[in-house]
Coordinates of C-alpha atoms in Angstrom, one line a residue:
M14 CA 0.2 -0.4 0.0
P15 CA 1.4 3.6 -0.8
S16 CA 2.8 5.7 1.9
S17 CA 2.6 9.0 2.6
V18 CA 4.7 11.5 4.8
V19 CA 5.4 15.2 5.2
E20 CA 9.0 15.9 5.4
G21 CA 9.7 19.4 6.1
E22 CA 7.7 21.6 3.6
K23 CA 7.1 18.4 1.3
L24 CA 4.6 16.1 0.7
V25 CA 6.1 12.7 -0.1
V26 CA 4.0 9.8 -1.6
R27 CA 6.3 6.5 -1.4
L28 CA 5.4 3.5 -3.6
N29 CA 6.9 0.1 -3.0
W30 CA 8.7 -1.5 -6.3
L31 CA 5.6 -3.0 -7.5
E32 CA 3.4 -0.2 -7.4
R33 CA 6.2 2.0 -9.1
L34 CA 6.3 -0.6 -11.7
G35 CA 2.3 -0.5 -12.3
A36 CA 1.9 3.3 -12.0
L37 CA 4.9 3.8 -14.5
Y38 CA 6.3 6.3 -11.9
F39 CA 9.7 5.5 -10.9
D40 CA 10.5 8.0 -7.9
D41 CA 8.8 9.1 -4.8
L42 CA 6.0 11.5 -5.8
Q43 CA 7.3 14.8 -3.8
L44 CA 5.2 18.4 -3.9
S45 CA 5.4 21.4 -1.9
L46 CA 2.9 21.6 1.0
E47 CA 2.2 25.0 -0.6
R48 CA 0.7 23.4 -3.5
V49 CA -2.0 21.6 -1.8
R50 CA -5.3 23.3 -1.7
R51 CA -7.0 21.0 0.4
V52 CA -7.3 17.4 1.8
E53 CA -10.4 15.2 2.2
A54 CA -10.9 11.6 3.4
S55 CA -12.7 9.6 1.2
E56 CA -14.4 6.5 2.0
D57 CA -14.5 5.1 -1.4
V58 CA -10.9 6.3 -3.4
F59 CA -12.1 4.3 -6.5
A60 CA -15.3 6.4 -7.0
A61 CA -13.2 9.4 -7.5
V62 CA -10.9 7.7 -10.2
K63 CA -11.8 8.9 -13.9
G64 CA -10.3 9.4 -17.0
L65 CA -8.0 7.5 -19.4
R66 CA -5.1 5.7 -17.7
V67 CA -1.4 5.6 -18.3
G68 CA -0.6 2.8 -15.6
T69 CA -2.6 0.0 -14.0
G70 CA -5.9 -0.8 -13.3
V71 CA -7.9 -3.7 -11.8
P72 CA -11.4 -2.2 -11.1
R73 CA -12.2 -1.8 -7.5
L74 CA -9.0 -3.4 -6.5
C75 CA -6.1 -1.2 -8.0
Y76 CA -5.6 1.9 -10.0
L77 CA -1.8 3.3 -10.3
G78 CA -0.8 5.7 -12.5
R79 CA -2.0 8.8 -14.3
F80 CA -5.5 9.4 -15.1
Y81 CA -6.4 12.1 -17.8
H82 CA -9.8 14.1 -18.0
D83 CA -11.4 17.1 -18.6
G84 CA -7.7 18.6 -19.5
V85 CA -6.2 17.8 -16.3
T86 CA -4.1 14.9 -15.0
D87 CA -4.3 12.7 -11.6
F88 CA -2.2 10.8 -9.9
V89 CA -3.7 7.9 -8.5
A90 CA -2.1 5.2 -6.0
A91 CA -5.1 3.3 -4.9
V92 CA -4.7 -0.2 -3.9
G93 CA -6.7 -3.0 -2.2
D94 CA -8.2 -0.5 0.5
K95 CA -11.2 1.7 -0.6
Q96 CA -10.5 4.2 2.5
G97 CA -7.9 6.9 1.4
W98 CA -7.4 10.7 0.9
I99 CA -7.8 13.1 -1.9
A100 CA -5.7 16.4 -2.4
V101 CA -6.5 19.1 -4.6
L102 CA -3.6 20.9 -6.0
D103 CA -3.2 24.4 -7.3
D104 CA -2.3 24.3 -11.2
S105 CA 1.5 25.7 -10.8
P106 CA 4.0 23.7 -12.8
E107 CA 5.5 22.9 -9.4
S108 CA 2.5 20.4 -8.7
G109 CA 4.3 17.9 -11.1
G110 CA 1.2 18.6 -13.5
F111 CA -1.2 16.8 -11.3
A112 CA -4.7 18.3 -10.4
R113 CA -5.4 15.8 -7.8
L114 CA -3.8 13.2 -5.7
I115 CA -5.9 10.2 -5.1
I116 CA -4.1 7.5 -2.4
S117 CA -5.4 4.6 -0.5
G118 CA -4.8 4.5 3.3
A119 CA -4.3 7.0 6.0
P120 CA -3.4 10.8 5.0
P121 CA -0.2 12.0 6.8
E122 CA -1.5 14.0 10.3
D123 CA 0.9 17.0 9.3
L124 CA -0.9 17.3 6.1
L125 CA -4.5 17.5 7.6
R126 CA -3.1 20.3 9.9
S127 CA -1.6 22.1 7.3
S128 CA -4.6 22.1 4.9

């Protein structure tokens, strides 16, 4: 399952080697906390996923990678657990080109406090 932490002023999402392979994303995802507009808990992260996928997808079980929809890109690391969190990002280039992060598991406590 993906893990996420706040390190200093950065949000870091870590994937294991198999998740990285499935997502076609081979580094930790690191974003400045300034880029996070809001964070919300989700009882079903799979329901938030939409668009054309570059990565891996098994409906309701595993979505990994970039999803393109409505002119924006989401980064999704939703594996197994339906519960997770969604971060809405600003539209600056420093956001990695992503509009949202959709991640399974618990969000970092520091992220909830900062948003």
